[in-house]
Amino acid sequence: MASSDFDGILLGMGNPLLDVSAVVDQDFLNKYDIKLNNAILAEDKHLPMYDEMSEKFTVEYIAGGATQNSIKVAQWMLQIPGATSYMGSIGKDKYGEAMKKDATAAGVNVHYYEDESTGTGTCGVCVVGGERSLIANLSAANCYKVEHLKKPENWALVEKAKFYYIAGFFLTVSPESIQLVREHAAANNKVFTMNLSAPFICEFFKDVQEKCLPYMDYVFGNETEARTFSRVHGWETDDVEQIAIKISQLPKATGTYKRTTVITQGADPVVVAEDGKVKKYPVIPLPKEKLVDTNGAGDAFVGGFLSQLVHGKAIEECVRAGCYASNVVIQRSGCTYPEKPDFN
């Protein structure tokens, strides 16, 4: 394929958030009732934590948001300017400006909806022993409107793309937007992918998630999310391989593509289910002392995976690229990476 064939080939939609990241301590987690390896939406009780983090700990501000992370990593892996696009909602403030600068510098074609009345969303990233917990205060990210998507200059990004990726987190914000994109994908034989994203999505947004499932050609998630999904659907199994197969066999809206389920398990092998069979792929081992934090590891895996999927590569190559990207990201703070990938 010529590089012009890659123009806007991959489109992401999600919640652009500024990560407020710090290594904290167990007392801090206990105080705010935070569990490691989890992702939640901030409640009132969590709102003071962002200021407390910057007072007590060394805080880094890193452009984040699950889908945006994945799209940036895919863009980095592809090294073809403008291969990826992204939509979401930010505030008209310094955080929003910083986010726009960051994503544009990464080579992503961003079309943000800018909300006049709300600040750019933030995500508290609490790190203890390299494990992360995410507490998202969506703010402006929660204000995305389907009207923005329908504008000709934005819908053109949908028309141009051949692959779509939307993290489950966006289900809480604009299910109408997701519906338009998934229906376009199905009608035009394009590839639609989503992520289970967090236990709370599988549990409390089950109905909107279920409406999307028939359209998902690839379903990503981690072992905790997969097990929550299984429990919520009454499957009575904790076996990640069985769950992956069951997800891949749920009904499809169209017969163009079979569904593939891809479940990561931290340092354990990646589980891939398609055609009623499971394959497992080991991840790249990393000595504990090289682990900085797991923030963005799953997002980076998806970004690496998609970078090869858009090339039409075999599943094992997609997984290999995903493992490479997540290995890079966990050795750095947040979802960040060096200037050029070293993936062949």
mmCIF file of C-alpha atoms in Angstrom:
data_model
loop_
_atom_site.group_PDB
_atom_site.id
_atom_site.type_symbol
_atom_site.label_atom_id
_atom_site.label_comp_id
_atom_site.label_asym_id
_atom_site.label_seq_id
_atom_site.Cartn_x
_atom_site.Cartn_y
_atom_site.Cartn_z
ATOM 1 C CA MET A 1 0.000 0.000 0.000
ATOM 2 C CA ALA A 2 1.185 3.530 -0.771
ATOM 3 C CA SER A 3 1.318 5.884 2.211
ATOM 4 C CA SER A 4 -1.589 7.860 0.681
ATOM 5 C CA ASP A 5 -3.739 4.728 1.143
ATOM 6 C CA PHE A 6 -3.187 5.107 4.880
ATOM 7 C CA ASP A 7 -4.563 8.659 5.043
ATOM 8 C CA GLY A 8 -7.056 8.636 7.930
ATOM 9 C CA ILE A 9 -7.312 4.827 7.809
ATOM 10 C CA LEU A 10 -7.862 4.531 11.584
ATOM 11 C CA LEU A 11 -10.365 6.640 13.544
ATOM 12 C CA GLY A 12 -10.744 6.710 17.322
ATOM 13 C CA MET A 13 -13.431 8.327 19.449
ATOM 14 C CA GLY A 14 -13.271 8.679 23.201
ATOM 15 C CA ASN A 15 -12.677 10.758 26.295
ATOM 16 C CA PRO A 16 -9.553 12.929 26.051
ATOM 17 C CA LEU A 17 -8.215 13.316 29.586
ATOM 18 C CA LEU A 18 -5.135 14.869 31.099
ATOM 19 C CA ASP A 19 -3.449 12.279 33.324
ATOM 20 C CA VAL A 20 -2.472 13.615 36.734
ATOM 21 C CA SER A 21 -0.012 10.888 37.629
ATOM 22 C CA ALA A 22 1.876 10.237 40.863
ATOM 23 C CA VAL A 23 3.457 7.433 42.824
ATOM 24 C CA VAL A 24 1.326 7.461 45.997
ATOM 25 C CA ASP A 25 1.158 5.229 49.076
ATOM 26 C CA GLN A 26 -1.286 2.659 50.428
ATOM 27 C CA ASP A 27 -2.694 5.170 52.955
ATOM 28 C CA PHE A 28 -3.700 7.442 50.098
ATOM 29 C CA LEU A 29 -5.427 4.536 48.305
ATOM 30 C CA ASN A 30 -7.255 3.599 51.504
ATOM 31 C CA LYS A 31 -8.311 7.176 52.203
ATOM 32 C CA TYR A 32 -10.040 7.492 48.826
ATOM 33 C CA ASP A 33 -11.175 3.846 48.628
ATOM 34 C CA ILE A 34 -9.059 3.136 45.535
ATOM 35 C CA LYS A 35 -8.174 -0.372 44.315
ATOM 36 C CA LEU A 36 -5.124 -1.066 42.144
ATOM 37 C CA ASN A 37 -5.602 -2.347 38.573
ATOM 38 C CA ASN A 38 -9.022 -0.692 38.428
ATOM 39 C CA ALA A 39 -10.602 2.240 36.587
ATOM 40 C CA ILE A 40 -13.554 4.208 37.928
ATOM 41 C CA LEU A 41 -15.375 7.498 37.450
ATOM 42 C CA ALA A 42 -14.708 10.057 40.181
ATOM 43 C CA GLU A 43 -17.433 10.551 42.775
ATOM 44 C CA ASP A 44 -17.709 13.594 45.040
ATOM 45 C CA LYS A 45 -15.519 11.876 47.634
ATOM 46 C CA HIS A 46 -12.669 11.692 45.102
ATOM 47 C CA LEU A 47 -12.666 15.345 44.038
ATOM 48 C CA PRO A 48 -10.208 16.604 46.703
ATOM 49 C CA MET A 49 -7.663 13.923 45.749
ATOM 50 C CA TYR A 50 -6.330 15.740 42.674
ATOM 51 C CA ASP A 51 -5.132 18.713 44.748
ATOM 52 C CA GLU A 52 -3.908 16.453 47.528
ATOM 53 C CA MET A 53 -1.844 14.465 45.014
ATOM 54 C CA SER A 54 -0.030 17.591 43.828
ATOM 55 C CA GLU A 55 0.560 18.743 47.423
ATOM 56 C CA LYS A 56 1.833 15.425 48.805
ATOM 57 C CA PHE A 57 3.471 13.696 45.866
ATOM 58 C CA THR A 58 5.458 14.469 42.730
ATOM 59 C CA VAL A 59 2.846 14.857 40.017
ATOM 60 C CA GLU A 60 3.318 14.549 36.259
ATOM 61 C CA TYR A 61 0.776 15.868 33.763
ATOM 62 C CA ILE A 62 0.550 13.610 30.694
ATOM 63 C CA ALA A 63 -1.967 13.738 27.828
ATOM 64 C CA GLY A 64 -4.126 10.629 28.197
ATOM 65 C CA GLY A 65 -7.552 9.105 27.792
ATOM 66 C CA ALA A 66 -7.735 5.433 26.802
ATOM 67 C CA THR A 67 -8.706 5.743 23.135
ATOM 68 C CA GLN A 68 -6.456 8.735 22.548
ATOM 69 C CA ASN A 69 -3.521 6.760 23.990
ATOM 70 C CA SER A 70 -4.193 3.839 21.646
ATOM 71 C CA ILE A 71 -4.532 6.078 18.600
ATOM 72 C CA LYS A 72 -1.304 7.930 19.438
ATOM 73 C CA VAL A 73 0.585 4.641 19.845
ATOM 74 C CA ALA A 74 -0.821 3.309 16.550
ATOM 75 C CA GLN A 75 0.277 6.557 14.886
ATOM 76 C CA TRP A 76 3.763 6.221 16.429
ATOM 77 C CA MET A 77 4.075 2.623 15.238
ATOM 78 C CA LEU A 78 2.847 3.483 11.723
ATOM 79 C CA GLN A 79 5.165 6.496 11.242
ATOM 80 C CA ILE A 80 2.871 7.750 8.446
ATOM 81 C CA PRO A 81 1.649 11.303 9.209
ATOM 82 C CA GLY A 82 -2.145 11.609 9.284
ATOM 83 C CA ALA A 83 -2.801 7.841 9.237
ATOM 84 C CA THR A 84 -4.956 8.264 12.347
ATOM 85 C CA SER A 85 -7.757 10.601 13.430
ATOM 86 C CA TYR A 86 -9.446 11.169 16.767
ATOM 87 C CA MET A 87 -12.557 12.877 18.129
ATOM 88 C CA GLY A 88 -13.583 13.712 21.679
ATOM 89 C CA SER A 89 -14.472 16.707 23.827
ATOM 90 C CA ILE A 90 -12.089 19.069 25.651
ATOM 91 C CA GLY A 91 -12.541 22.388 27.465
ATOM 92 C CA LYS A 92 -11.400 25.764 26.212
ATOM 93 C CA ASP A 93 -8.541 26.008 28.695
ATOM 94 C CA LYS A 94 -4.788 25.528 29.033
ATOM 95 C CA TYR A 95 -5.143 21.766 29.557
ATOM 96 C CA GLY A 96 -7.187 21.501 26.373
ATOM 97 C CA GLU A 97 -4.598 23.511 24.451
ATOM 98 C CA ALA A 98 -1.784 21.328 25.800
ATOM 99 C CA MET A 99 -3.692 18.208 24.774
ATOM 100 C CA LYS A 100 -4.234 19.525 21.247
ATOM 101 C CA LYS A 101 -0.544 20.375 20.916
ATOM 102 C CA ASP A 102 0.495 16.959 22.211
ATOM 103 C CA ALA A 103 -1.806 14.952 19.912
ATOM 104 C CA THR A 104 -0.943 17.054 16.860
ATOM 105 C CA ALA A 105 2.778 16.697 17.570
ATOM 106 C CA ALA A 106 2.183 12.934 17.741
ATOM 107 C CA GLY A 107 0.879 13.097 14.153
ATOM 108 C CA VAL A 108 -2.792 12.440 14.959
ATOM 109 C CA ASN A 109 -5.436 14.430 13.095
ATOM 110 C CA VAL A 110 -7.559 15.612 16.047
ATOM 111 C CA HIS A 111 -11.025 17.117 15.657
ATOM 112 C CA TYR A 112 -12.008 18.023 19.215
ATOM 113 C CA TYR A 113 -15.370 19.363 20.234
ATOM 114 C CA GLU A 114 -14.522 22.306 22.498
ATOM 115 C CA ASP A 115 -16.934 22.847 25.348
ATOM 116 C CA GLU A 116 -17.266 26.483 26.414
ATOM 117 C CA SER A 117 -18.534 25.895 29.936
ATOM 118 C CA THR A 118 -16.542 22.950 31.351
ATOM 119 C CA GLY A 119 -12.865 22.324 32.014
ATOM 120 C CA THR A 120 -10.846 19.650 30.223
ATOM 121 C CA GLY A 121 -11.254 16.257 31.891
ATOM 122 C CA THR A 122 -8.570 14.833 34.145
ATOM 123 C CA CYS A 123 -7.660 11.352 35.259
ATOM 124 C CA GLY A 124 -5.960 10.687 38.574
ATOM 125 C CA VAL A 125 -3.355 7.974 38.053
ATOM 126 C CA CYS A 126 -2.324 6.516 41.395
ATOM 127 C CA VAL A 127 0.721 4.266 41.165
ATOM 128 C CA VAL A 128 1.843 1.881 43.916
ATOM 129 C CA GLY A 129 4.529 -0.708 43.183
ATOM 130 C CA GLY A 130 4.210 -0.119 39.442
ATOM 131 C CA GLU A 131 0.480 -0.998 39.416
ATOM 132 C CA ARG A 132 -1.936 1.775 38.505
ATOM 133 C CA SER A 133 -5.453 2.790 39.459
ATOM 134 C CA LEU A 134 -7.416 5.315 37.397
ATOM 135 C CA ILE A 135 -9.986 7.798 38.723
ATOM 136 C CA ALA A 136 -11.460 9.845 35.890
ATOM 137 C CA ASN A 137 -13.116 13.209 36.354
ATOM 138 C CA LEU A 138 -14.624 13.486 32.862
ATOM 139 C CA SER A 139 -15.745 17.154 32.978
ATOM 140 C CA ALA A 140 -15.655 18.381 29.350
ATOM 141 C CA ALA A 141 -15.060 14.854 28.006
ATOM 142 C CA ASN A 142 -18.596 14.079 29.169
ATOM 143 C CA CYS A 143 -20.009 16.838 26.939
ATOM 144 C CA TYR A 144 -19.366 15.275 23.522
ATOM 145 C CA LYS A 145 -22.410 15.781 21.276
ATOM 146 C CA VAL A 146 -23.470 13.679 18.300
ATOM 147 C CA GLU A 147 -24.070 16.991 16.449
ATOM 148 C CA HIS A 148 -20.292 17.463 16.331
ATOM 149 C CA LEU A 149 -19.861 14.082 14.666
ATOM 150 C CA LYS A 150 -22.529 14.909 12.080
ATOM 151 C CA LYS A 151 -20.740 18.076 10.905
ATOM 152 C CA PRO A 152 -19.487 17.416 7.355
ATOM 153 C CA GLU A 153 -15.811 18.039 8.200
ATOM 154 C CA ASN A 154 -16.011 15.499 11.057
ATOM 155 C CA TRP A 155 -18.210 12.903 9.353
ATOM 156 C CA ALA A 156 -15.625 13.011 6.524
ATOM 157 C CA LEU A 157 -13.186 11.353 8.973
ATOM 158 C CA VAL A 158 -15.681 8.513 9.453
ATOM 159 C CA GLU A 159 -16.124 8.147 5.694
ATOM 160 C CA LYS A 160 -12.370 8.079 5.101
ATOM 161 C CA ALA A 161 -11.504 5.555 7.824
ATOM 162 C CA LYS A 162 -11.508 1.807 7.250
ATOM 163 C CA PHE A 163 -10.903 0.835 10.892
ATOM 164 C CA TYR A 164 -12.540 2.220 14.047
ATOM 165 C CA TYR A 165 -11.531 1.932 17.669
ATOM 166 C CA ILE A 166 -13.631 3.156 20.584
ATOM 167 C CA ALA A 167 -12.864 2.342 24.221
ATOM 168 C CA GLY A 168 -15.827 1.217 26.318
ATOM 169 C CA PHE A 169 -15.495 4.404 28.386
ATOM 170 C CA PHE A 170 -17.171 6.381 25.564
ATOM 171 C CA LEU A 171 -20.369 4.342 26.125
ATOM 172 C CA THR A 172 -21.041 6.532 29.170
ATOM 173 C CA VAL A 173 -20.777 9.705 27.094
ATOM 174 C CA SER A 174 -22.242 9.390 23.594
ATOM 175 C CA PRO A 175 -23.835 6.054 22.699
ATOM 176 C CA GLU A 176 -25.586 7.871 19.804
ATOM 177 C CA SER A 177 -22.216 8.699 18.235
ATOM 178 C CA ILE A 178 -21.041 5.103 18.619
ATOM 179 C CA GLN A 179 -24.251 3.895 16.983
ATOM 180 C CA LEU A 180 -23.699 6.070 13.895
ATOM 181 C CA VAL A 181 -20.104 4.877 13.513
ATOM 182 C CA ARG A 182 -20.798 1.167 14.062
ATOM 183 C CA GLU A 183 -23.715 1.236 11.608
ATOM 184 C CA HIS A 184 -21.557 2.977 9.006
ATOM 185 C CA ALA A 185 -18.833 0.358 9.559
ATOM 186 C CA ALA A 186 -21.286 -2.527 9.165
ATOM 187 C CA ALA A 187 -22.906 -1.051 6.047
ATOM 188 C CA ASN A 188 -19.532 -0.490 4.391
ATOM 189 C CA ASN A 189 -17.700 -3.689 5.400
ATOM 190 C CA LYS A 190 -15.267 -1.776 7.575
ATOM 191 C CA VAL A 191 -13.662 -3.045 10.772
ATOM 192 C CA PHE A 192 -15.227 -1.911 14.060
ATOM 193 C CA THR A 193 -13.336 -2.550 17.316
ATOM 194 C CA MET A 194 -14.018 -1.771 20.971
ATOM 195 C CA ASN A 195 -12.605 -2.419 24.423
ATOM 196 C CA LEU A 196 -14.350 -3.740 27.547
ATOM 197 C CA SER A 197 -12.257 -1.029 29.272
ATOM 198 C CA ALA A 198 -13.261 -1.444 32.931
ATOM 199 C CA PRO A 199 -15.298 -3.677 35.234
ATOM 200 C CA PHE A 200 -17.796 -0.845 35.869
ATOM 201 C CA ILE A 201 -18.538 -0.559 32.135
ATOM 202 C CA CYS A 202 -19.343 -4.280 31.888
ATOM 203 C CA GLU A 203 -21.454 -4.036 35.028
ATOM 204 C CA PHE A 204 -23.327 -0.736 34.932
ATOM 205 C CA PHE A 205 -23.358 0.013 31.202
ATOM 206 C CA LYS A 206 -24.210 -3.543 30.195
ATOM 207 C CA ASP A 207 -27.227 -2.525 28.077
ATOM 208 C CA VAL A 208 -25.424 -0.004 25.862
ATOM 209 C CA GLN A 209 -22.425 -2.346 25.658
ATOM 210 C CA GLU A 210 -24.705 -5.181 24.506
ATOM 211 C CA LYS A 211 -26.143 -3.021 21.705
ATOM 212 C CA CYS A 212 -22.589 -2.549 20.387
ATOM 213 C CA LEU A 213 -21.422 -6.149 20.732
ATOM 214 C CA PRO A 214 -22.977 -7.482 17.495
ATOM 215 C CA TYR A 215 -20.983 -4.842 15.590
ATOM 216 C CA MET A 216 -17.626 -5.533 17.233
ATOM 217 C CA ASP A 217 -15.199 -7.346 14.934
ATOM 218 C CA TYR A 218 -12.457 -7.210 17.568
ATOM 219 C CA VAL A 219 -13.074 -7.045 21.312
ATOM 220 C CA PHE A 220 -10.145 -6.066 23.541
ATOM 221 C CA GLY A 221 -9.962 -6.285 27.319
ATOM 222 C CA ASN A 222 -7.943 -7.517 30.269
ATOM 223 C CA GLU A 223 -8.505 -10.544 32.503
ATOM 224 C CA THR A 224 -10.352 -8.583 35.245
ATOM 225 C CA GLU A 225 -12.775 -7.059 32.748
ATOM 226 C CA ALA A 226 -13.312 -10.422 31.047
ATOM 227 C CA ARG A 227 -14.189 -12.067 34.366
ATOM 228 C CA THR A 228 -16.579 -9.250 35.267
ATOM 229 C CA PHE A 229 -18.206 -9.586 31.833
ATOM 230 C CA SER A 230 -18.622 -13.331 32.429
ATOM 231 C CA ARG A 231 -20.196 -12.820 35.855
ATOM 232 C CA VAL A 232 -22.579 -10.115 34.641
ATOM 233 C CA HIS A 233 -23.723 -12.403 31.807
ATOM 234 C CA GLY A 234 -24.259 -15.330 34.173
ATOM 235 C CA TRP A 235 -21.642 -17.528 32.516
ATOM 236 C CA GLU A 236 -20.360 -18.976 35.795
ATOM 237 C CA THR A 237 -16.771 -19.309 34.631
ATOM 238 C CA ASP A 238 -13.607 -17.444 35.604
ATOM 239 C CA ASP A 239 -11.559 -19.188 32.914
ATOM 240 C CA VAL A 240 -10.286 -16.392 30.672
ATOM 241 C CA GLU A 241 -9.859 -18.711 27.670
ATOM 242 C CA GLN A 242 -13.460 -19.933 27.911
ATOM 243 C CA ILE A 243 -14.731 -16.368 28.359
ATOM 244 C CA ALA A 244 -12.758 -15.192 25.314
ATOM 245 C CA ILE A 245 -14.305 -17.959 23.186
ATOM 246 C CA LYS A 246 -17.816 -17.169 24.450
ATOM 247 C CA ILE A 247 -17.402 -13.448 23.667
ATOM 248 C CA SER A 248 -16.150 -14.270 20.169
ATOM 249 C CA GLN A 249 -19.218 -16.463 19.566
ATOM 250 C CA LEU A 250 -21.854 -13.900 20.573
ATOM 251 C CA PRO A 251 -24.143 -12.948 17.637
ATOM 252 C CA LYS A 252 -22.771 -10.677 14.882
ATOM 253 C CA ALA A 253 -24.696 -7.949 13.047
ATOM 254 C CA THR A 254 -23.072 -8.843 9.736
ATOM 255 C CA GLY A 255 -21.238 -11.895 8.456
ATOM 256 C CA THR A 256 -18.390 -9.943 6.843
ATOM 257 C CA TYR A 257 -15.883 -10.686 9.604
ATOM 258 C CA LYS A 258 -15.782 -13.263 12.363
ATOM 259 C CA ARG A 259 -15.295 -11.770 15.798
ATOM 260 C CA THR A 260 -11.883 -12.025 17.447
ATOM 261 C CA THR A 261 -11.474 -11.575 21.211
ATOM 262 C CA VAL A 262 -8.105 -10.392 22.504
ATOM 263 C CA ILE A 263 -7.567 -10.496 26.278
ATOM 264 C CA THR A 264 -4.355 -9.292 27.917
ATOM 265 C CA GLN A 265 -3.319 -10.627 31.337
ATOM 266 C CA GLY A 266 -0.479 -8.389 32.512
ATOM 267 C CA ALA A 267 2.707 -10.483 32.511
ATOM 268 C CA ASP A 268 0.778 -13.656 31.552
ATOM 269 C CA PRO A 269 0.163 -14.653 27.919
ATOM 270 C CA VAL A 270 -2.270 -12.776 25.674
ATOM 271 C CA VAL A 271 -5.375 -14.874 24.948
ATOM 272 C CA VAL A 272 -6.797 -14.677 21.425
ATOM 273 C CA ALA A 273 -10.081 -16.426 20.570
ATOM 274 C CA GLU A 274 -11.409 -16.837 17.032
ATOM 275 C CA ASP A 275 -13.279 -19.615 15.241
ATOM 276 C CA GLY A 276 -14.021 -21.313 18.564
ATOM 277 C CA LYS A 277 -10.310 -21.826 19.257
ATOM 278 C CA VAL A 278 -7.847 -20.133 21.582
ATOM 279 C CA LYS A 279 -4.226 -19.260 20.981
ATOM 280 C CA LYS A 280 -1.922 -17.859 23.646
ATOM 281 C CA TYR A 281 0.982 -15.532 22.966
ATOM 282 C CA PRO A 282 3.646 -14.845 25.610
ATOM 283 C CA VAL A 283 4.442 -11.216 26.398
ATOM 284 C CA ILE A 284 7.986 -9.822 26.422
ATOM 285 C CA PRO A 285 9.380 -10.526 29.900
ATOM 286 C CA LEU A 286 10.432 -7.467 31.901
ATOM 287 C CA PRO A 287 12.457 -7.513 35.121
ATOM 288 C CA LYS A 288 10.475 -5.915 37.968
ATOM 289 C CA GLU A 289 13.070 -3.171 38.452
ATOM 290 C CA LYS A 290 12.489 -1.945 34.888
ATOM 291 C CA LEU A 291 8.735 -1.524 35.411
ATOM 292 C CA VAL A 292 7.894 2.165 35.877
ATOM 293 C CA ASP A 293 4.095 1.916 35.796
ATOM 294 C CA THR A 294 1.357 -0.024 34.025
ATOM 295 C CA ASN A 295 -0.582 3.152 33.142
ATOM 296 C CA GLY A 296 -1.377 2.956 29.413
ATOM 297 C CA ALA A 297 -0.105 -0.635 29.018
ATOM 298 C CA GLY A 298 -3.428 -1.965 27.724
ATOM 299 C CA ASP A 299 -3.962 1.124 25.562
ATOM 300 C CA ALA A 300 -0.492 0.736 24.056
ATOM 301 C CA PHE A 301 -1.150 -2.937 23.366
ATOM 302 C CA VAL A 302 -4.259 -2.005 21.368
ATOM 303 C CA GLY A 303 -2.371 0.764 19.517
ATOM 304 C CA GLY A 304 0.411 -1.611 18.518
ATOM 305 C CA PHE A 305 -2.096 -4.286 17.514
ATOM 306 C CA LEU A 306 -4.120 -1.886 15.343
ATOM 307 C CA SER A 307 -0.965 -0.544 13.653
ATOM 308 C CA GLN A 308 -0.473 -3.973 12.075
ATOM 309 C CA LEU A 309 -4.166 -4.750 11.593
ATOM 310 C CA VAL A 310 -4.529 -1.760 9.251
ATOM 311 C CA HIS A 311 -1.612 -3.219 7.264
ATOM 312 C CA GLY A 312 -3.597 -6.437 6.843
ATOM 313 C CA LYS A 313 -1.063 -8.422 8.890
ATOM 314 C CA ALA A 314 -1.756 -11.807 10.493
ATOM 315 C CA ILE A 315 -3.040 -11.930 14.058
ATOM 316 C CA GLU A 316 0.289 -13.102 15.511
ATOM 317 C CA GLU A 317 1.996 -10.033 14.019
ATOM 318 C CA CYS A 318 -0.704 -7.779 15.473
ATOM 319 C CA VAL A 319 -0.200 -9.359 18.916
ATOM 320 C CA ARG A 320 3.600 -9.116 18.594
ATOM 321 C CA ALA A 321 3.304 -5.394 17.834
ATOM 322 C CA GLY A 322 0.889 -4.952 20.743
ATOM 323 C CA CYS A 323 3.302 -6.667 23.123
ATOM 324 C CA TYR A 324 6.192 -4.567 21.796
ATOM 325 C CA ALA A 325 4.300 -1.279 22.323
ATOM 326 C CA SER A 326 3.105 -2.141 25.825
ATOM 327 C CA ASN A 327 6.616 -3.266 26.785
ATOM 328 C CA VAL A 328 7.932 0.170 25.753
ATOM 329 C CA VAL A 329 5.211 2.063 27.620
ATOM 330 C CA ILE A 330 5.484 0.227 30.962
ATOM 331 C CA GLN A 331 9.145 1.244 31.157
ATOM 332 C CA ARG A 332 8.100 4.908 31.071
ATOM 333 C CA SER A 333 5.716 7.112 33.010
ATOM 334 C CA GLY A 334 2.224 7.170 31.514
ATOM 335 C CA CYS A 335 1.466 6.326 27.903
ATOM 336 C CA THR A 336 4.652 7.807 26.433
ATOM 337 C CA TYR A 337 7.260 6.476 24.031
ATOM 338 C CA PRO A 338 10.616 7.379 22.421
ATOM 339 C CA GLU A 339 10.777 9.312 19.153
ATOM 340 C CA LYS A 340 10.818 6.265 16.854
ATOM 341 C CA PRO A 341 9.733 2.664 17.367
ATOM 342 C CA ASP A 342 12.302 -0.095 17.143
ATOM 343 C CA PHE A 343 9.873 -2.747 15.842
ATOM 344 C CA ASN A 344 10.623 -4.808 12.761
#
